[in-house]
Amino acid sequence: MSNSKKMLEALSNGDLIEAQVAFEKALVEDLPEERMQLADNLFQLGFVEESEKLYSKLFEEFPEEETLKISLAEIAIENDELEKAFSYLESIEETSDLYAQSLITQADLYQVLNIPEVSERKLNQAKEIMPNEPLLDLSLAELYFSSEDYVKAIAVYQELKKVLSKEESPINLNERIGVALSRIGDFEEAVNYLELSIEEEETVERAFQLALTYYQLEQNERAIELLTQVRLMDESFNQVYYPLAQILHDEGRHEEAIEMAEEGIVQNPYETSLYHLASETAYHLGDKDQAKQYLEEVISLEVDADLSKIRLAELLLKEEEYDEVITLIATLEVKEQSFAEWILAQAFNGLEEFDQAKKHYDQAKETLIDDPEFVKDYALFLREEGNREESNRLLQMYLTMVPDDVEVASLLDNEGW
C-alpha cells in the first residue's frame, strides 16, 4: 500500500499521528500520480496546508503541468493570497486546453473580490469555449444568486432543470428556485418549488425556508408545523427559535411563545431578539416584572446593550417610571440616538419638566420627522405648550401619513377633544 493510501486510511480511522507520518513519507517516496491524487483528496477534505505542500513540490518537478497552476490558484484563493492566485491563472495561455478552467477559477477570484460583473464576463468567456457545459451555466446561476440578481438566476436554473437530472446537479435546483422566488416576493410560486425540494429530500434548511415562506403568506399553522418539525429534526438549529416564537406570539399563543423563546435562549444565550420577544410577550400577559427581567438579563450580557436598554426604557416609560428612564438612557454607549431622545422627551414631559422635554423633542425631530407616531406625539406636546400653529402644521403632516386617524382629523376641525 502506498504512503498516500496509508495516510487516507489513517485519517478515516482518526489516527492523526499515523496520518502525519504517512504524509511525510508520501512527500518523498510516492509516485507523482499518487501524490497528485492525495493532494486532490486532502484539498477536498479541508487539509489545505498539506495539499499545498504536495502541489508545490509537484509543481517544482513539473512546472509545465498547468493542472497544478489551477490547483495552486484555488489554494491561494482559499488562503486569501489573491495576487499569487492571479499569477498562476494569468500564466495559462489562451491556446491551453485548461484556459476555460482558468477563466472559471478567475471568476471565483473576482467573486471573492466582490466584482460580480467581471466574474460574469469570465464565465461567459469560458462558455464560448464550452457552450454545452451545463455545470458552467450552473456557475453563472450561482453567481447571479449570490449577487442577489434573482430574476437572472431563476431563468438559468429553470433552463438547467431541462438538461440536468437531480442526480447530476450538485445542488437542488428546486430549492434554489424556491429561495430565489421568495427573495423577490413571489411567495406563492416559491412554495411550489420548495415543496418539491422537500419531496426530493427533506432537510432542516429546506423545511425552515418553506416555513418562512408560508409565514409570508400568513399561513401560520403550516409555518408552525414546519418549524416545530425543524426543531425536532435538529434542536441545535438556532435559527428556528425566534420565528417559531414570533408566530406563536402572533397567533396569541403567548405561553407557548415564551416557552419557545426560553428554549432558544438555552441554545443561544446571546440572541438578543429572543429576550426582546420574551419580554414583549410577558408584558402582554401582564407579568411586568418578568418582562423587565428578560431585558435586564440581556443587558447584563452586554449583547446589543444599547438596543436592549432602549427596549427597557420603553417598558419603564409605559409604567411611568420616568426617573428610571432618564437614568437608564444616560448609560447608553452611543449618545444622542434619535429614538432615545424621543424617550427622554416623553419622560421629561411626564415629570412636567417641559423645557427639557422640548429640548429632546427638538433633537429627536432631526431624524424622526418622517415617523408618524413621533410626529403625532410631538404635535400634541406642542399643542399642550400653546404652540397651536406649529402643532396644527405637524398634525396636518401626520394626516398625510395616517389619513384614517379620525381623532386627529376631528381635533383639527375643532369638533372633538
XYZ file of C-alpha atoms in Angstrom:
417
model
C 0.000 0.000 0.000
C 1.320 3.445 -0.910
C 2.006 6.048 1.764
C -0.768 8.170 0.245
C -3.320 5.399 0.808
C -1.957 4.785 4.302
C -2.467 8.454 5.149
C -6.063 8.499 3.918
C -6.794 5.276 5.806
C -5.275 6.744 8.987
C -7.406 9.862 8.601
C -10.555 7.777 8.198
C -9.621 5.992 11.441
C -8.952 9.278 13.233
C -5.273 8.459 13.739
C -3.695 11.868 13.079
C -0.183 10.862 14.213
C -0.051 7.925 11.807
C -1.516 10.152 9.080
C 1.261 12.709 9.583
C 3.942 10.029 9.417
C 2.460 8.632 6.189
C 2.179 12.147 4.735
C 5.871 12.923 5.311
C 6.827 9.657 3.623
C 4.431 10.256 0.725
C 6.084 13.605 0.015
C 9.380 11.914 -0.849
C 8.573 8.281 -1.664
C 5.272 8.082 -3.593
C 4.861 8.274 -7.349
C 3.796 11.660 -8.805
C 0.330 10.382 -9.745
C -0.178 9.035 -6.208
C 0.857 12.362 -4.672
C -1.407 14.215 -7.090
C -4.381 12.079 -6.081
C -3.529 12.534 -2.395
C -3.314 16.327 -2.835
C -6.733 16.380 -4.511
C -8.244 14.258 -1.735
C -6.705 16.334 1.041
C -7.915 19.578 -0.505
C -11.447 18.188 -0.686
C -11.172 17.149 2.977
C -10.054 20.630 4.003
C -6.371 19.880 4.649
C -5.272 22.961 2.715
C -1.743 23.255 4.110
C -0.852 19.643 3.361
C -2.375 19.731 -0.124
C -0.435 22.925 -0.892
C 2.840 21.235 0.082
C 2.098 18.368 -2.279
C 1.017 20.579 -5.190
C 4.017 22.894 -4.721
C 6.502 20.018 -4.726
C 4.861 18.560 -7.830
C 4.989 21.978 -9.499
C 8.747 22.165 -8.831
C 9.108 18.818 -10.567
C 6.651 19.503 -13.405
C 6.477 23.299 -13.968
C 4.806 22.788 -17.359
C 1.823 20.989 -15.784
C -0.980 23.570 -15.897
C -3.399 21.487 -13.836
C -1.105 22.270 -10.911
C -1.408 26.004 -11.616
C -5.188 25.731 -11.312
C -4.913 23.777 -8.072
C -2.361 26.161 -6.560
C -4.509 29.133 -7.583
C -7.532 27.602 -5.834
C -5.476 27.149 -2.683
C -4.168 30.722 -2.925
C -7.781 31.965 -3.115
C -8.594 29.826 -0.074
C -5.647 31.425 1.767
C -6.616 34.924 0.633
C -3.366 35.199 -1.355
C -5.080 36.790 -4.312
C -2.033 38.168 -6.127
C -0.474 34.715 -6.090
C -3.702 33.258 -7.484
C -3.737 35.802 -10.307
C -0.111 34.989 -11.096
C -0.843 31.290 -11.555
C -4.008 31.816 -13.606
C -2.731 34.536 -15.901
C 0.225 32.366 -16.867
C -2.156 29.956 -18.629
C -2.294 30.856 -22.320
C -5.480 31.061 -24.396
C -4.210 28.155 -26.502
C -4.132 25.872 -23.451
C -6.693 23.117 -23.002
C -7.100 24.423 -19.447
C -7.767 28.041 -20.426
C -11.512 27.659 -19.870
C -10.838 26.219 -16.405
C -8.530 29.144 -15.642
C -11.329 31.541 -16.621
C -13.739 29.740 -14.278
C -11.240 29.982 -11.414
C -10.656 33.651 -12.237
C -14.416 34.132 -11.980
C -14.249 32.675 -8.459
C -11.425 35.055 -7.672
C -13.331 38.116 -8.843
C -16.325 36.959 -6.844
C -14.117 36.902 -3.739
C -13.144 40.485 -4.645
C -16.882 41.312 -4.912
C -16.668 42.289 -8.583
C -19.540 40.144 -9.943
C -19.634 41.839 -13.345
C -16.062 40.673 -14.084
C -16.917 37.196 -12.761
C -19.827 37.080 -15.176
C -17.598 38.162 -18.067
C -15.043 35.442 -17.282
C -17.738 32.776 -17.100
C -19.230 33.898 -20.400
C -15.765 33.712 -21.974
C -15.478 30.161 -20.709
C -18.943 29.439 -22.068
C -17.796 30.450 -25.542
C -15.154 27.731 -25.282
C -17.510 25.144 -23.720
C -21.004 26.116 -24.948
C -22.628 22.817 -23.976
C -21.354 22.506 -20.411
C -24.356 22.727 -18.052
C -22.192 22.994 -14.934
C -20.797 26.223 -16.371
C -24.362 27.534 -16.636
C -24.800 26.452 -13.037
C -21.790 28.582 -12.055
C -23.434 31.547 -13.775
C -26.721 30.896 -11.972
C -24.913 30.649 -8.635
C -23.115 33.918 -9.375
C -26.431 35.648 -10.084
C -27.916 34.136 -6.921
C -25.034 35.242 -4.682
C -25.150 38.710 -6.294
C -28.889 38.897 -5.492
C -29.771 39.095 -9.193
C -32.530 36.595 -8.556
C -34.526 37.073 -11.764
C -31.495 36.121 -13.885
C -30.661 33.268 -11.536
C -34.186 31.827 -11.773
C -34.095 31.903 -15.580
C -30.828 29.942 -15.708
C -31.917 27.466 -13.013
C -35.137 26.841 -14.986
C -33.140 26.039 -18.120
C -30.846 23.750 -16.146
C -33.850 21.762 -14.904
C -34.424 20.751 -18.530
C -30.938 19.308 -19.030
C -29.726 18.223 -15.568
C -31.274 15.447 -13.549
C -31.322 15.849 -9.767
C -28.566 13.205 -9.594
C -26.349 15.182 -11.984
C -26.793 18.547 -10.276
C -24.536 19.279 -7.278
C -27.292 21.460 -5.787
C -31.055 21.075 -5.545
C -32.452 23.278 -8.326
C -35.995 23.335 -6.929
C -34.681 24.602 -3.609
C -32.606 27.329 -5.282
C -35.515 28.474 -7.451
C -37.847 28.469 -4.451
C -35.467 30.555 -2.344
C -34.868 32.986 -5.222
C -38.612 33.398 -5.808
C -39.087 34.002 -2.093
C -36.373 36.680 -2.143
C -38.211 38.614 -4.880
C -41.521 38.330 -3.042
C -43.211 35.699 -5.226
C -44.104 33.572 -2.218
C -46.936 31.544 -3.759
C -44.754 30.313 -6.605
C -41.835 29.829 -4.200
C -43.906 27.423 -2.082
C -44.445 25.127 -5.068
C -40.722 24.704 -5.699
C -39.816 24.403 -2.028
C -42.457 21.712 -1.546
C -40.909 19.832 -4.488
C -37.456 20.104 -2.904
C -38.868 18.674 0.358
C -40.384 15.745 -1.560
C -36.973 15.020 -3.095
C -35.195 15.160 0.264
C -36.331 16.700 3.498
C -33.554 18.712 5.140
C -33.570 21.144 8.048
C -32.686 24.074 5.777
C -35.417 23.323 3.229
C -38.125 22.845 5.846
C -37.020 26.084 7.525
C -37.100 28.079 4.282
C -40.514 26.636 3.389
C -41.842 27.583 6.839
C -40.674 31.188 6.449
C -42.335 31.356 3.040
C -45.636 30.112 4.448
C -45.278 32.759 7.174
C -45.007 35.421 4.483
C -48.252 34.050 3.023
C -49.833 34.341 6.516
C -50.383 30.579 6.591
C -49.220 30.459 10.175
C -50.433 26.989 11.103
C -48.419 25.391 8.309
C -45.414 27.546 9.274
C -45.706 26.436 12.917
C -45.989 22.801 11.834
C -42.819 23.018 9.739
C -40.805 24.973 12.300
C -41.783 22.507 15.017
C -40.617 19.738 12.708
C -37.300 21.553 12.164
C -36.796 21.809 15.924
C -37.420 18.095 16.320
C -35.035 17.298 13.465
C -32.221 19.392 14.941
C -32.737 21.257 18.207
C -29.315 22.906 17.788
C -30.538 24.697 14.629
C -30.630 28.065 16.402
C -32.383 29.997 13.637
C -35.667 28.162 14.265
C -36.497 29.522 17.703
C -37.141 33.199 17.036
C -39.528 32.804 14.051
C -41.389 29.987 15.810
C -41.778 32.054 18.979
C -42.812 35.105 16.924
C -45.507 33.222 15.001
C -46.850 31.689 18.211
C -46.972 35.225 19.642
C -48.797 36.470 16.532
C -51.321 33.666 16.948
C -51.998 34.646 20.558
C -50.340 31.523 21.926
C -48.308 33.590 24.354
C -47.336 30.966 26.917
C -46.024 28.735 24.122
C -44.191 31.717 22.614
C -42.365 32.383 25.888
C -41.539 28.691 26.286
C -40.065 28.617 22.769
C -38.106 31.825 23.335
C -36.651 30.352 26.519
C -35.666 27.174 24.675
C -33.928 29.344 22.118
C -32.107 31.275 24.829
C -30.788 27.987 26.260
C -29.453 27.078 22.798
C -28.096 30.569 22.085
C -27.930 32.814 25.173
C -26.654 35.737 23.086
C -29.644 36.004 20.718
C -30.973 39.453 21.625
C -34.217 39.145 19.662
C -35.351 36.197 21.801
C -35.062 38.219 25.017
C -36.930 41.115 23.434
C -39.746 38.884 22.216
C -39.984 37.100 25.575
C -40.152 40.469 27.328
C -42.847 41.774 24.986
C -44.897 38.589 25.428
C -44.546 38.596 29.209
C -45.667 42.233 29.305
C -48.650 41.345 27.132
C -49.565 38.675 29.702
C -49.376 41.274 32.454
C -46.170 39.953 34.023
C -44.315 43.275 34.086
C -41.585 42.082 36.432
C -40.757 39.150 34.169
C -40.776 41.427 31.123
C -38.277 43.708 32.842
C -36.160 40.758 33.955
C -35.666 39.455 30.394
C -34.323 42.840 29.291
C -32.099 43.238 32.340
C -30.678 39.770 31.687
C -29.669 40.502 28.101
C -28.254 43.894 29.123
C -26.085 42.111 31.720
C -24.645 40.009 28.884
C -23.722 43.209 27.025
C -25.289 41.920 23.826
C -26.662 44.825 21.752
C -26.870 46.570 25.124
C -27.990 49.947 23.761
C -30.880 48.383 21.849
C -31.949 46.387 24.896
C -31.648 49.428 27.155
C -33.931 51.360 24.817
C -36.427 48.480 24.958
C -36.265 48.537 28.752
C -36.651 52.323 28.755
C -39.817 51.942 26.655
C -41.193 49.488 29.195
C -40.351 51.806 32.101
C -41.962 54.675 30.223
C -45.207 52.728 29.953
C -45.056 52.189 33.697
C -44.449 55.950 34.226
C -41.130 55.266 35.943
C -39.718 58.442 34.459
C -36.657 58.915 36.677
C -35.537 55.352 35.958
C -35.954 56.026 32.223
C -33.680 59.072 32.389
C -31.063 57.220 34.433
C -31.064 54.269 32.033
C -30.790 56.369 28.867
C -27.787 58.153 30.373
C -25.906 54.812 30.330
C -26.190 54.302 26.553
C -22.862 53.726 24.873
C -23.886 55.737 21.794
C -25.187 59.101 22.920
C -27.752 61.281 21.130
C -29.664 58.457 19.450
C -32.865 59.883 17.998
C -35.186 57.254 19.427
C -33.543 57.637 22.828
C -34.033 61.404 22.592
C -37.735 60.830 21.968
C -37.988 58.554 25.005
C -36.240 61.200 27.116
C -38.631 63.845 25.803
C -41.622 61.763 26.911
C -40.043 61.065 30.306
C -39.345 64.742 30.985
C -42.843 65.590 29.805
C -44.189 63.056 32.313
C -42.158 64.766 35.029
C -43.567 68.122 33.853
C -40.089 69.382 33.053
C -41.324 70.898 29.822
C -38.211 72.836 28.815
C -36.134 69.676 28.967
C -38.855 67.790 27.111
C -38.878 70.420 24.340
C -35.104 70.224 24.044
C -35.167 66.466 23.488
C -38.170 66.591 21.130
C -36.273 69.114 19.011
C -33.205 66.874 18.929
C -35.270 63.819 18.008
C -37.151 65.515 15.174
C -33.963 65.857 13.114
C -34.276 62.226 12.065
C -37.746 61.146 13.254
C -39.785 63.732 11.383
C -40.940 61.009 8.947
C -42.129 58.730 11.766
C -45.905 59.235 12.085
C -46.036 58.211 15.763
C -43.325 60.709 16.641
C -44.947 63.488 14.611
C -48.277 62.956 16.361
C -46.717 62.827 19.835
C -44.593 65.919 19.200
C -47.537 67.824 17.754
C -49.706 67.059 20.779
C -46.880 68.145 23.091
C -46.601 71.458 21.237
C -50.372 71.879 21.473
C -50.225 71.471 25.242
C -47.425 74.035 25.292
C -49.635 76.516 23.470
C -47.882 76.407 20.086
C -51.081 75.776 18.110
C -49.720 76.919 14.752
C -46.752 74.503 14.669
C -48.877 71.787 16.257
C -51.529 72.067 13.544
C -48.876 72.043 10.820
C -47.434 68.812 12.189
C -50.852 67.227 12.656
C -51.712 68.019 9.036
C -48.412 66.384 8.032
C -49.328 63.407 10.203
C -52.685 63.019 8.460
C -50.930 62.700 5.109
C -49.180 59.648 6.622
C -52.170 58.254 8.554
C -55.256 59.663 6.807
C -57.711 57.409 8.669
C -56.931 58.834 12.137
C -60.381 60.259 12.785
C -59.425 61.574 16.215
C -56.685 63.837 14.875
C -58.825 64.957 11.944
C -61.573 65.848 14.406
C -59.108 67.780 16.558
C -58.030 69.887 13.605
C -61.662 70.584 12.741
C -62.305 71.624 16.374
C -65.069 69.039 16.568
C -63.714 66.969 19.407
C -61.287 66.731 22.275
